[in-house]
């Protein structure tokens, strides 16, 4: 019987193109392009490259994201984060060194 995972991982040796929907969390360590929808936490680690529109309960960004955050309760941009796109969220934390190019709408 297969082991049940609560998170989907796109490892650093993977490249994913398309639409990914998950009822849990998603961790991107490699390259992703398309649409990313998660009902849990999305973590984009340092060195990861994402070109996508993202919807998630939480977005934890350490790597690069080019695209819009269509919906998130919480967005955290760590010092190594680079986000180019618009952000729609309830809470936003931008740590020193993080780069954000775009507009922000907080609800």
Coordinates of C-alpha atoms in Angstrom, one line a residue:
X1 CA 0.0 0.0 0.0
X2 CA 1.3 3.4 -0.9
X3 CA 2.3 5.9 1.8
X4 CA -0.1 8.8 2.1
X5 CA 1.5 12.3 1.8
X6 CA 0.1 15.6 2.9
X7 CA 2.2 17.6 0.5
X8 CA 3.2 17.5 -3.1
X9 CA 6.9 18.1 -3.9
X10 CA 8.4 19.2 -7.2
X11 CA 12.0 18.4 -6.5
X12 CA 15.0 20.4 -7.7
X13 CA 15.6 18.0 -10.6
X14 CA 12.0 18.4 -11.9
X15 CA 10.3 20.7 -14.3
X16 CA 6.5 20.8 -14.3
X17 CA 4.3 22.6 -16.9
X18 CA 0.5 22.7 -16.6
X19 CA -2.1 23.0 -13.9
X20 CA -1.5 21.6 -10.5
X21 CA -4.4 21.4 -8.0
X22 CA -3.9 20.0 -4.5
X23 CA -6.1 19.7 -1.4
X24 CA -2.9 19.9 0.6
X25 CA 0.4 21.8 0.5
X26 CA 2.8 22.1 -2.4
X27 CA 6.6 22.6 -2.2
X28 CA 8.4 23.7 -5.3
X29 CA 12.2 23.1 -5.3
X30 CA 12.6 23.0 -9.1
X31 CA 10.8 24.7 -12.0
X32 CA 7.1 25.2 -12.4
X33 CA 5.1 27.0 -15.0
X34 CA 1.3 27.2 -15.4
X35 CA -1.3 27.4 -12.7
X36 CA -0.9 26.4 -9.1
X37 CA -3.9 26.0 -6.8
X38 CA -3.5 24.6 -3.3
X39 CA -5.9 24.5 -0.3
X40 CA -2.8 24.3 1.9
X41 CA 0.6 26.0 2.1
X42 CA 2.6 26.6 -1.0
X43 CA 6.4 26.9 -0.4
X44 CA 8.7 28.0 -3.1
X45 CA 12.2 27.4 -1.9
X46 CA 15.3 29.4 -2.6
X47 CA 16.6 28.6 -6.1
X48 CA 13.2 27.5 -7.4
X49 CA 11.7 29.3 -10.4
X50 CA 7.9 29.6 -10.8
X51 CA 6.1 31.2 -13.7
X52 CA 2.4 30.8 -12.6
X53 CA -0.7 32.3 -11.1
X54 CA -1.0 31.0 -7.6
X55 CA -3.9 30.5 -5.2
X56 CA -3.2 29.1 -1.8
X57 CA -4.1 29.3 1.9
X58 CA -0.5 30.4 2.6
X59 CA 2.4 31.3 0.3
X60 CA 5.9 31.1 1.7
X61 CA 8.3 32.5 -1.0
X62 CA 12.0 32.1 -0.8
X63 CA 12.7 31.7 -4.5
X64 CA 11.4 33.5 -7.6
X65 CA 7.8 33.8 -8.7
X66 CA 6.7 35.5 -11.9
X67 CA 2.9 35.7 -11.9
X68 CA 0.0 36.8 -9.8
X69 CA -1.0 35.7 -6.4
X70 CA -4.8 35.4 -7.1
X71 CA -5.7 34.6 -3.5
X72 CA -3.9 33.8 -0.3
X73 CA -4.7 34.3 3.4
X74 CA -1.0 34.9 4.2
X75 CA 2.0 35.7 2.0
X76 CA 5.5 35.8 3.4
X77 CA 8.4 37.1 1.2
X78 CA 11.7 35.9 2.7
X79 CA 15.0 37.9 2.1
X80 CA 15.8 35.8 -1.0
X81 CA 12.3 36.1 -2.6
X82 CA 11.7 37.8 -5.9
X83 CA 8.0 38.3 -6.9
X84 CA 7.0 40.0 -10.1
X85 CA 3.2 40.2 -10.2
X86 CA 0.1 41.4 -8.4
X87 CA -0.7 40.1 -4.9
X88 CA -4.2 39.6 -3.5
X89 CA -4.0 38.6 0.2
X90 CA -5.3 39.2 3.7
X91 CA -1.8 39.4 5.4
X92 CA 1.5 40.3 3.8
X93 CA 5.0 40.1 5.3
X94 CA 7.9 41.4 3.4
X95 CA 11.3 40.7 5.0
X96 CA 14.3 42.9 4.4
X97 CA 16.0 42.0 1.1
X98 CA 12.9 40.6 -0.6
X99 CA 11.9 42.1 -3.9
X100 CA 8.3 42.8 -5.0
X101 CA 7.4 44.4 -8.3
X102 CA 3.6 44.7 -8.8
X103 CA 0.5 45.9 -7.0
X104 CA -0.9 44.6 -3.7
X105 CA -4.5 44.4 -2.7
X106 CA -5.2 43.4 0.9
X107 CA -8.7 42.3 2.0

